[in-house]
Amino acid sequence: MGVKLLLTGTPGCGKTTLLRKVLAQLPAETAGGFYTQEIRADSGRVGFEILTLSGRRATLAHVNLKSNRRVGRYGVNLNAVDEVAVPALLEAQQMGRLVVIDEIGPMETFSRRFCQTVEAILCSPAAVFGTVVLRPTPFGDRVKALPGVRFIQVTPHNRDELMEEIARLLLG
């Protein structure tokens, strides 16, 4: 059974930054999946995009996106989750790679397909490295209750120290 390691912490604490720094230490062909990053404009953050480790990208959420699924001021694009993020996770699992999931959060979990895929991967022998929202959410809480999943809380004070420990855990 592969290691299942999820970073958690408050928004903006550096979870995704730490995840990306750790991934940069690993051989590129050993991981697949996706991470998210902010979309910024002169006025500040206007959305989020999904970037797969194989190079695909899609807008996950945006202030100008008309959608009946919203998180704060952002409309959520479920097609981005279902057509870009989920296939990236399944491909990584099928190829025996480290499955990268950034993030298991409110935007992504609007997708039933995403939730089913994440839960199946976390219950499989696949190795997983990802992030999960700290605050209570129905799916996040279900993930946190799964056996064999290890959580590391990231703070602005410990994020730099954690990189080597996490790389060691992932490389066995």
Short mmCIF file of N, CA and C in Angstrom, two decimals:
data_model
loop_
_atom_site.label_atom_id
_atom_site.label_comp_id
_atom_site.label_asym_id
_atom_site.label_seq_id
_atom_site.Cartn_x
_atom_site.Cartn_y
_atom_site.Cartn_z
N MET A 1 0.85 -1.18 0.00
CA MET A 1 0.00 0.00 0.00
C MET A 1 0.89 1.24 0.00
N GLY A 2 0.63 2.16 -0.93
CA GLY A 2 1.41 3.38 -1.02
C GLY A 2 1.06 4.37 0.08
N VAL A 3 1.99 5.26 0.36
CA VAL A 3 1.75 6.30 1.36
C VAL A 3 0.62 7.21 0.87
N LYS A 4 -0.18 7.66 1.81
CA LYS A 4 -1.26 8.60 1.51
C LYS A 4 -1.07 9.78 2.43
N LEU A 5 -0.59 10.88 1.87
CA LEU A 5 -0.21 12.03 2.66
C LEU A 5 -0.96 13.26 2.16
N LEU A 6 -1.72 13.86 3.06
CA LEU A 6 -2.47 15.06 2.73
C LEU A 6 -2.05 16.21 3.63
N LEU A 7 -1.74 17.32 3.00
CA LEU A 7 -1.42 18.54 3.73
C LEU A 7 -2.72 19.27 4.02
N THR A 8 -2.81 19.88 5.18
CA THR A 8 -3.98 20.65 5.54
C THR A 8 -3.52 21.92 6.24
N GLY A 9 -4.39 22.89 6.28
CA GLY A 9 -4.05 24.16 6.92
C GLY A 9 -5.01 25.23 6.45
N THR A 10 -4.89 26.39 7.05
CA THR A 10 -5.77 27.50 6.72
C THR A 10 -5.48 28.00 5.30
N PRO A 11 -6.46 28.66 4.67
CA PRO A 11 -6.21 29.23 3.33
C PRO A 11 -5.02 30.17 3.36
N GLY A 12 -4.14 30.04 2.36
CA GLY A 12 -3.00 30.92 2.26
C GLY A 12 -1.80 30.55 3.10
N CYS A 13 -1.85 29.40 3.79
CA CYS A 13 -0.73 29.01 4.66
C CYS A 13 0.46 28.44 3.90
N GLY A 14 0.25 28.08 2.63
CA GLY A 14 1.36 27.56 1.83
C GLY A 14 1.26 26.10 1.46
N LYS A 15 0.08 25.50 1.55
CA LYS A 15 -0.08 24.08 1.20
C LYS A 15 0.33 23.79 -0.23
N THR A 16 -0.23 24.54 -1.17
CA THR A 16 0.07 24.29 -2.58
C THR A 16 1.51 24.63 -2.89
N THR A 17 2.03 25.69 -2.32
CA THR A 17 3.44 26.05 -2.54
C THR A 17 4.35 24.93 -2.06
N LEU A 18 4.07 24.40 -0.89
CA LEU A 18 4.86 23.29 -0.35
C LEU A 18 4.72 22.06 -1.24
N LEU A 19 3.51 21.75 -1.66
CA LEU A 19 3.28 20.61 -2.54
C LEU A 19 4.13 20.75 -3.81
N ARG A 20 4.11 21.92 -4.42
CA ARG A 20 4.87 22.13 -5.65
C ARG A 20 6.37 22.05 -5.41
N LYS A 21 6.85 22.54 -4.28
CA LYS A 21 8.28 22.45 -3.97
C LYS A 21 8.71 21.00 -3.78
N VAL A 22 7.88 20.21 -3.11
CA VAL A 22 8.20 18.79 -2.94
C VAL A 22 8.20 18.09 -4.29
N LEU A 23 7.20 18.36 -5.12
CA LEU A 23 7.14 17.73 -6.45
C LEU A 23 8.37 18.07 -7.28
N ALA A 24 8.89 19.27 -7.12
CA ALA A 24 10.09 19.67 -7.86
C ALA A 24 11.31 18.84 -7.47
N GLN A 25 11.28 18.23 -6.30
CA GLN A 25 12.38 17.39 -5.83
C GLN A 25 12.29 15.95 -6.36
N LEU A 26 11.13 15.59 -6.91
CA LEU A 26 10.91 14.22 -7.39
C LEU A 26 11.12 14.14 -8.89
N PRO A 27 11.54 12.99 -9.40
CA PRO A 27 11.61 12.84 -10.86
C PRO A 27 10.23 13.07 -11.47
N ALA A 28 10.16 13.86 -12.54
CA ALA A 28 8.89 14.28 -13.14
C ALA A 28 7.99 13.10 -13.50
N GLU A 29 8.58 12.03 -13.99
CA GLU A 29 7.77 10.89 -14.46
C GLU A 29 7.18 10.06 -13.32
N THR A 30 7.49 10.39 -12.08
CA THR A 30 6.98 9.59 -10.96
C THR A 30 5.64 10.06 -10.44
N ALA A 31 5.14 11.23 -10.90
CA ALA A 31 3.89 11.77 -10.36
C ALA A 31 2.96 12.20 -11.49
N GLY A 32 1.67 12.16 -11.18
CA GLY A 32 0.64 12.65 -12.09
C GLY A 32 -0.51 13.17 -11.26
N GLY A 33 -1.41 13.86 -11.89
CA GLY A 33 -2.54 14.44 -11.19
C GLY A 33 -2.60 15.92 -11.48
N PHE A 34 -2.99 16.71 -10.49
CA PHE A 34 -3.15 18.14 -10.73
C PHE A 34 -2.89 18.97 -9.48
N TYR A 35 -2.67 20.24 -9.71
CA TYR A 35 -2.64 21.23 -8.63
C TYR A 35 -3.42 22.44 -9.11
N THR A 36 -3.73 23.33 -8.19
CA THR A 36 -4.47 24.54 -8.54
C THR A 36 -3.58 25.75 -8.31
N GLN A 37 -3.90 26.81 -9.04
CA GLN A 37 -3.20 28.06 -8.80
C GLN A 37 -4.16 29.22 -9.05
N GLU A 38 -3.83 30.34 -8.41
CA GLU A 38 -4.66 31.53 -8.54
C GLU A 38 -4.57 32.11 -9.94
N ILE A 39 -5.67 32.71 -10.38
CA ILE A 39 -5.68 33.56 -11.58
C ILE A 39 -5.73 34.98 -11.04
N ARG A 40 -4.76 35.78 -11.43
CA ARG A 40 -4.67 37.14 -10.89
C ARG A 40 -4.83 38.17 -12.00
N ALA A 41 -5.38 39.31 -11.63
CA ALA A 41 -5.50 40.47 -12.51
C ALA A 41 -5.02 41.67 -11.69
N ASP A 42 -5.05 42.83 -12.29
CA ASP A 42 -4.60 44.04 -11.58
C ASP A 42 -5.35 44.23 -10.28
N SER A 43 -6.61 43.80 -10.26
CA SER A 43 -7.44 44.00 -9.07
C SER A 43 -7.19 42.94 -8.00
N GLY A 44 -6.32 41.97 -8.27
CA GLY A 44 -6.05 40.90 -7.31
C GLY A 44 -6.50 39.55 -7.84
N ARG A 45 -6.82 38.63 -6.94
CA ARG A 45 -7.24 37.29 -7.34
C ARG A 45 -8.64 37.34 -7.94
N VAL A 46 -8.78 36.75 -9.13
CA VAL A 46 -10.08 36.72 -9.80
C VAL A 46 -10.56 35.30 -10.05
N GLY A 47 -9.74 34.31 -9.73
CA GLY A 47 -10.15 32.94 -9.96
C GLY A 47 -9.06 31.94 -9.64
N PHE A 48 -9.33 30.70 -10.05
CA PHE A 48 -8.40 29.59 -9.85
C PHE A 48 -8.38 28.73 -11.10
N GLU A 49 -7.22 28.17 -11.39
CA GLU A 49 -7.16 27.24 -12.51
C GLU A 49 -6.56 25.92 -12.08
N ILE A 50 -6.94 24.88 -12.80
CA ILE A 50 -6.40 23.54 -12.61
C ILE A 50 -5.26 23.37 -13.60
N LEU A 51 -4.12 22.88 -13.12
CA LEU A 51 -3.01 22.55 -13.99
C LEU A 51 -2.64 21.09 -13.73
N THR A 52 -2.67 20.28 -14.77
CA THR A 52 -2.26 18.89 -14.58
C THR A 52 -0.75 18.80 -14.69
N LEU A 53 -0.18 17.76 -14.12
CA LEU A 53 1.26 17.59 -14.21
C LEU A 53 1.70 17.24 -15.62
N SER A 54 0.75 16.87 -16.49
CA SER A 54 1.07 16.60 -17.90
C SER A 54 0.87 17.84 -18.77
N GLY A 55 0.45 18.97 -18.17
CA GLY A 55 0.41 20.22 -18.92
C GLY A 55 -0.96 20.74 -19.32
N ARG A 56 -2.03 20.02 -19.04
CA ARG A 56 -3.36 20.55 -19.36
C ARG A 56 -3.76 21.58 -18.32
N ARG A 57 -4.60 22.52 -18.73
CA ARG A 57 -5.08 23.54 -17.80
C ARG A 57 -6.52 23.89 -18.13
N ALA A 58 -7.23 24.32 -17.10
CA ALA A 58 -8.62 24.73 -17.26
C ALA A 58 -8.99 25.65 -16.11
N THR A 59 -9.90 26.56 -16.37
CA THR A 59 -10.38 27.46 -15.32
C THR A 59 -11.31 26.69 -14.39
N LEU A 60 -10.95 26.64 -13.13
CA LEU A 60 -11.76 25.97 -12.11
C LEU A 60 -12.86 26.90 -11.61
N ALA A 61 -12.51 28.14 -11.35
CA ALA A 61 -13.48 29.09 -10.82
C ALA A 61 -13.05 30.50 -11.20
N HIS A 62 -14.04 31.37 -11.35
CA HIS A 62 -13.73 32.75 -11.73
C HIS A 62 -14.86 33.66 -11.27
N VAL A 63 -14.50 34.90 -10.96
CA VAL A 63 -15.52 35.86 -10.52
C VAL A 63 -16.53 36.16 -11.63
N ASN A 64 -16.13 36.05 -12.89
CA ASN A 64 -17.02 36.34 -14.01
C ASN A 64 -17.72 35.10 -14.57
N LEU A 65 -17.50 33.95 -13.96
CA LEU A 65 -18.11 32.71 -14.45
C LEU A 65 -19.54 32.59 -13.93
N LYS A 66 -20.47 32.47 -14.84
CA LYS A 66 -21.87 32.27 -14.44
C LYS A 66 -22.07 30.78 -14.19
N SER A 67 -22.40 30.46 -12.96
CA SER A 67 -22.58 29.07 -12.56
C SER A 67 -23.52 29.02 -11.36
N ASN A 68 -24.33 27.97 -11.30
CA ASN A 68 -25.18 27.82 -10.11
C ASN A 68 -24.39 27.24 -8.94
N ARG A 69 -23.16 26.83 -9.17
CA ARG A 69 -22.24 26.37 -8.12
C ARG A 69 -21.28 27.50 -7.80
N ARG A 70 -21.32 27.99 -6.58
CA ARG A 70 -20.49 29.13 -6.19
C ARG A 70 -19.81 28.86 -4.86
N VAL A 71 -18.60 29.38 -4.75
CA VAL A 71 -17.87 29.42 -3.48
C VAL A 71 -17.45 30.88 -3.32
N GLY A 72 -18.04 31.55 -2.36
CA GLY A 72 -17.79 32.97 -2.20
C GLY A 72 -18.22 33.72 -3.45
N ARG A 73 -17.32 34.51 -3.99
CA ARG A 73 -17.65 35.30 -5.18
C ARG A 73 -17.33 34.59 -6.49
N TYR A 74 -16.89 33.34 -6.39
CA TYR A 74 -16.44 32.60 -7.57
C TYR A 74 -17.49 31.62 -8.08
N GLY A 75 -17.77 31.67 -9.38
CA GLY A 75 -18.56 30.62 -10.03
C GLY A 75 -17.63 29.46 -10.31
N VAL A 76 -18.10 28.24 -10.08
CA VAL A 76 -17.26 27.04 -10.22
C VAL A 76 -17.59 26.32 -11.53
N ASN A 77 -16.55 25.93 -12.25
CA ASN A 77 -16.66 25.24 -13.53
C ASN A 77 -16.52 23.72 -13.30
N LEU A 78 -17.65 23.03 -13.17
CA LEU A 78 -17.60 21.58 -12.92
C LEU A 78 -16.98 20.82 -14.08
N ASN A 79 -17.11 21.33 -15.31
CA ASN A 79 -16.50 20.64 -16.45
C ASN A 79 -14.98 20.57 -16.31
N ALA A 80 -14.37 21.60 -15.74
CA ALA A 80 -12.92 21.58 -15.54
C ALA A 80 -12.53 20.45 -14.60
N VAL A 81 -13.33 20.25 -13.57
CA VAL A 81 -13.04 19.18 -12.61
C VAL A 81 -13.25 17.82 -13.28
N ASP A 82 -14.40 17.64 -13.92
CA ASP A 82 -14.75 16.34 -14.50
C ASP A 82 -13.92 15.98 -15.73
N GLU A 83 -13.54 16.97 -16.53
CA GLU A 83 -12.88 16.69 -17.80
C GLU A 83 -11.36 16.88 -17.78
N VAL A 84 -10.83 17.54 -16.75
CA VAL A 84 -9.38 17.76 -16.67
C VAL A 84 -8.80 17.12 -15.40
N ALA A 85 -9.34 17.48 -14.24
CA ALA A 85 -8.77 16.98 -12.98
C ALA A 85 -8.98 15.48 -12.81
N VAL A 86 -10.21 15.00 -12.96
CA VAL A 86 -10.49 13.58 -12.74
C VAL A 86 -9.70 12.69 -13.69
N PRO A 87 -9.68 12.96 -15.01
CA PRO A 87 -8.86 12.11 -15.89
C PRO A 87 -7.38 12.11 -15.51
N ALA A 88 -6.86 13.25 -15.03
CA ALA A 88 -5.45 13.30 -14.62
C ALA A 88 -5.20 12.39 -13.42
N LEU A 89 -6.15 12.35 -12.48
CA LEU A 89 -6.02 11.47 -11.32
C LEU A 89 -6.06 10.01 -11.75
N LEU A 90 -7.01 9.67 -12.59
CA LEU A 90 -7.16 8.27 -13.03
C LEU A 90 -5.95 7.81 -13.84
N GLU A 91 -5.44 8.68 -14.69
CA GLU A 91 -4.26 8.33 -15.48
C GLU A 91 -3.06 8.08 -14.58
N ALA A 92 -2.85 8.93 -13.59
CA ALA A 92 -1.73 8.74 -12.66
C ALA A 92 -1.86 7.42 -11.93
N GLN A 93 -3.07 7.11 -11.47
CA GLN A 93 -3.28 5.84 -10.76
C GLN A 93 -3.02 4.65 -11.68
N GLN A 94 -3.56 4.70 -12.89
CA GLN A 94 -3.40 3.59 -13.83
C GLN A 94 -1.94 3.37 -14.22
N MET A 95 -1.16 4.43 -14.23
CA MET A 95 0.25 4.32 -14.60
C MET A 95 1.15 4.01 -13.41
N GLY A 96 0.55 3.85 -12.22
CA GLY A 96 1.33 3.53 -11.03
C GLY A 96 2.15 4.68 -10.51
N ARG A 97 1.75 5.89 -10.81
CA ARG A 97 2.47 7.08 -10.35
C ARG A 97 1.92 7.58 -9.03
N LEU A 98 2.66 8.45 -8.39
CA LEU A 98 2.19 9.17 -7.22
C LEU A 98 1.02 10.04 -7.70
N VAL A 99 -0.14 9.89 -7.06
CA VAL A 99 -1.33 10.64 -7.46
C VAL A 99 -1.37 11.94 -6.67
N VAL A 100 -1.31 13.06 -7.39
CA VAL A 100 -1.28 14.39 -6.78
C VAL A 100 -2.67 15.01 -6.88
N ILE A 101 -3.22 15.38 -5.72
CA ILE A 101 -4.57 15.95 -5.64
C ILE A 101 -4.51 17.26 -4.87
N ASP A 102 -4.53 18.37 -5.59
CA ASP A 102 -4.53 19.69 -4.94
C ASP A 102 -5.68 20.52 -5.54
N GLU A 103 -6.81 20.51 -4.98
CA GLU A 103 -7.02 20.22 -3.58
C GLU A 103 -8.34 19.52 -3.40
N ILE A 104 -8.53 18.93 -2.23
CA ILE A 104 -9.83 18.37 -1.87
C ILE A 104 -10.52 19.47 -1.08
N GLY A 105 -11.22 20.32 -1.81
CA GLY A 105 -11.84 21.49 -1.21
C GLY A 105 -13.24 21.72 -1.74
N PRO A 106 -13.88 22.78 -1.29
CA PRO A 106 -15.28 23.01 -1.63
C PRO A 106 -15.55 23.13 -3.13
N MET A 107 -14.65 23.74 -3.89
CA MET A 107 -14.89 23.90 -5.33
C MET A 107 -14.88 22.55 -6.04
N GLU A 108 -13.87 21.76 -5.75
CA GLU A 108 -13.71 20.47 -6.41
C GLU A 108 -14.81 19.49 -6.01
N THR A 109 -15.23 19.57 -4.77
CA THR A 109 -16.16 18.55 -4.27
C THR A 109 -17.61 18.81 -4.67
N PHE A 110 -17.87 19.85 -5.44
CA PHE A 110 -19.18 19.96 -6.09
C PHE A 110 -19.36 18.82 -7.09
N SER A 111 -18.26 18.28 -7.57
CA SER A 111 -18.30 17.20 -8.56
C SER A 111 -18.42 15.84 -7.88
N ARG A 112 -19.51 15.16 -8.13
CA ARG A 112 -19.70 13.80 -7.59
C ARG A 112 -18.63 12.87 -8.14
N ARG A 113 -18.30 13.05 -9.43
CA ARG A 113 -17.27 12.20 -10.06
C ARG A 113 -15.92 12.38 -9.37
N PHE A 114 -15.57 13.63 -9.03
CA PHE A 114 -14.33 13.90 -8.32
C PHE A 114 -14.32 13.19 -6.97
N CYS A 115 -15.39 13.34 -6.21
CA CYS A 115 -15.46 12.72 -4.88
C CYS A 115 -15.33 11.20 -4.97
N GLN A 116 -16.04 10.60 -5.91
CA GLN A 116 -15.97 9.14 -6.07
C GLN A 116 -14.56 8.70 -6.44
N THR A 117 -13.93 9.45 -7.35
CA THR A 117 -12.58 9.11 -7.80
C THR A 117 -11.57 9.25 -6.67
N VAL A 118 -11.64 10.36 -5.94
CA VAL A 118 -10.70 10.59 -4.83
C VAL A 118 -10.86 9.51 -3.77
N GLU A 119 -12.08 9.20 -3.40
CA GLU A 119 -12.29 8.19 -2.37
C GLU A 119 -11.78 6.82 -2.83
N ALA A 120 -12.04 6.47 -4.09
CA ALA A 120 -11.56 5.19 -4.61
C ALA A 120 -10.03 5.14 -4.62
N ILE A 121 -9.39 6.22 -5.01
CA ILE A 121 -7.92 6.26 -5.04
C ILE A 121 -7.35 6.16 -3.63
N LEU A 122 -7.96 6.88 -2.69
CA LEU A 122 -7.47 6.83 -1.31
C LEU A 122 -7.67 5.46 -0.67
N CYS A 123 -8.61 4.69 -1.17
CA CYS A 123 -8.86 3.34 -0.64
C CYS A 123 -8.12 2.27 -1.44
N SER A 124 -7.34 2.69 -2.43
CA SER A 124 -6.59 1.76 -3.29
C SER A 124 -5.14 1.69 -2.81
N PRO A 125 -4.34 0.84 -3.45
CA PRO A 125 -2.91 0.77 -3.10
C PRO A 125 -2.08 1.95 -3.59
N ALA A 126 -2.67 2.86 -4.36
CA ALA A 126 -1.92 3.98 -4.94
C ALA A 126 -1.32 4.88 -3.87
N ALA A 127 -0.15 5.43 -4.18
CA ALA A 127 0.47 6.46 -3.34
C ALA A 127 -0.18 7.79 -3.70
N VAL A 128 -0.49 8.59 -2.68
CA VAL A 128 -1.20 9.86 -2.88
C VAL A 128 -0.50 10.98 -2.11
N PHE A 129 -0.41 12.13 -2.75
CA PHE A 129 0.10 13.34 -2.10
C PHE A 129 -0.82 14.47 -2.51
N GLY A 130 -1.41 15.14 -1.53
CA GLY A 130 -2.35 16.18 -1.87
C GLY A 130 -2.60 17.14 -0.74
N THR A 131 -3.66 17.92 -0.91
CA THR A 131 -4.07 18.87 0.10
C THR A 131 -5.56 18.73 0.34
N VAL A 132 -5.96 19.02 1.56
CA VAL A 132 -7.38 18.98 1.93
C VAL A 132 -7.67 20.19 2.80
N VAL A 133 -8.84 20.75 2.59
CA VAL A 133 -9.25 21.92 3.36
C VAL A 133 -9.28 21.57 4.86
N LEU A 134 -8.85 22.52 5.69
CA LEU A 134 -8.79 22.29 7.13
C LEU A 134 -10.18 22.35 7.77
N ARG A 135 -10.96 23.34 7.38
CA ARG A 135 -12.26 23.51 8.03
C ARG A 135 -13.18 22.34 7.70
N PRO A 136 -14.13 22.07 8.58
CA PRO A 136 -15.04 20.94 8.33
C PRO A 136 -15.88 21.12 7.07
N THR A 137 -15.90 20.09 6.24
CA THR A 137 -16.79 20.00 5.08
C THR A 137 -17.24 18.55 5.02
N PRO A 138 -18.41 18.27 4.44
CA PRO A 138 -18.88 16.87 4.43
C PRO A 138 -17.88 15.90 3.79
N PHE A 139 -17.40 16.21 2.59
CA PHE A 139 -16.49 15.27 1.94
C PHE A 139 -15.11 15.30 2.58
N GLY A 140 -14.62 16.48 2.91
CA GLY A 140 -13.32 16.59 3.57
C GLY A 140 -13.29 15.80 4.86
N ASP A 141 -14.36 15.85 5.63
CA ASP A 141 -14.44 15.08 6.88
C ASP A 141 -14.44 13.58 6.60
N ARG A 142 -15.11 13.17 5.53
CA ARG A 142 -15.12 11.74 5.17
C ARG A 142 -13.71 11.28 4.80
N VAL A 143 -13.00 12.10 4.05
CA VAL A 143 -11.62 11.78 3.67
C VAL A 143 -10.74 11.69 4.92
N LYS A 144 -10.93 12.63 5.83
CA LYS A 144 -10.11 12.66 7.05
C LYS A 144 -10.35 11.44 7.94
N ALA A 145 -11.48 10.78 7.75
CA ALA A 145 -11.79 9.59 8.56
C ALA A 145 -11.31 8.29 7.93
N LEU A 146 -10.79 8.34 6.71
CA LEU A 146 -10.34 7.12 6.04
C LEU A 146 -9.10 6.56 6.73
N PRO A 147 -9.05 5.24 6.89
CA PRO A 147 -7.87 4.64 7.50
C PRO A 147 -6.66 4.74 6.56
N GLY A 148 -5.49 4.90 7.17
CA GLY A 148 -4.26 4.88 6.39
C GLY A 148 -3.88 6.20 5.76
N VAL A 149 -4.68 7.24 5.93
CA VAL A 149 -4.36 8.55 5.37
C VAL A 149 -3.68 9.37 6.46
N ARG A 150 -2.52 9.90 6.14
CA ARG A 150 -1.76 10.70 7.11
C ARG A 150 -1.92 12.18 6.76
N PHE A 151 -2.08 13.00 7.78
CA PHE A 151 -2.27 14.43 7.60
C PHE A 151 -1.13 15.20 8.25
N ILE A 152 -0.69 16.24 7.58
CA ILE A 152 0.31 17.14 8.13
C ILE A 152 -0.26 18.54 8.04
N GLN A 153 -0.34 19.22 9.19
CA GLN A 153 -0.84 20.59 9.19
C GLN A 153 0.29 21.55 8.85
N VAL A 154 0.03 22.38 7.85
CA VAL A 154 1.00 23.36 7.36
C VAL A 154 0.65 24.72 7.93
N THR A 155 1.67 25.41 8.39
CA THR A 155 1.51 26.79 8.85
C THR A 155 2.59 27.62 8.18
N PRO A 156 2.44 28.93 8.19
CA PRO A 156 3.52 29.76 7.64
C PRO A 156 4.85 29.55 8.38
N HIS A 157 4.79 29.07 9.62
CA HIS A 157 6.00 28.89 10.42
C HIS A 157 6.71 27.55 10.17
N ASN A 158 5.95 26.51 9.77
CA ASN A 158 6.60 25.20 9.61
C ASN A 158 6.75 24.76 8.16
N ARG A 159 6.18 25.48 7.23
CA ARG A 159 6.12 24.98 5.84
C ARG A 159 7.48 24.73 5.22
N ASP A 160 8.47 25.56 5.53
CA ASP A 160 9.80 25.36 4.94
C ASP A 160 10.51 24.15 5.55
N GLU A 161 10.29 23.91 6.83
CA GLU A 161 10.92 22.76 7.50
C GLU A 161 10.34 21.43 7.05
N LEU A 162 9.10 21.45 6.57
CA LEU A 162 8.41 20.21 6.23
C LEU A 162 8.87 19.58 4.92
N MET A 163 9.50 20.34 4.04
CA MET A 163 9.80 19.85 2.71
C MET A 163 10.62 18.56 2.72
N GLU A 164 11.70 18.53 3.46
CA GLU A 164 12.54 17.33 3.49
C GLU A 164 11.81 16.14 4.10
N GLU A 165 11.07 16.38 5.18
CA GLU A 165 10.32 15.30 5.83
C GLU A 165 9.30 14.67 4.87
N ILE A 166 8.60 15.53 4.14
CA ILE A 166 7.58 15.03 3.21
C ILE A 166 8.23 14.28 2.06
N ALA A 167 9.28 14.81 1.50
CA ALA A 167 9.98 14.12 0.40
C ALA A 167 10.45 12.73 0.87
N ARG A 168 10.96 12.65 2.09
CA ARG A 168 11.40 11.36 2.65
C ARG A 168 10.23 10.39 2.75
N LEU A 169 9.10 10.87 3.27
CA LEU A 169 7.91 10.02 3.40
C LEU A 169 7.43 9.51 2.04
N LEU A 170 7.45 10.37 1.05
CA LEU A 170 6.96 9.98 -0.27
C LEU A 170 7.91 9.03 -1.00
N LEU A 171 9.20 9.19 -0.75
CA LEU A 171 10.18 8.33 -1.43
C LEU A 171 10.41 7.03 -0.68
N GLY A 172 9.84 6.93 0.53
CA GLY A 172 9.93 5.70 1.30
C GLY A 172 11.26 5.58 1.98
#
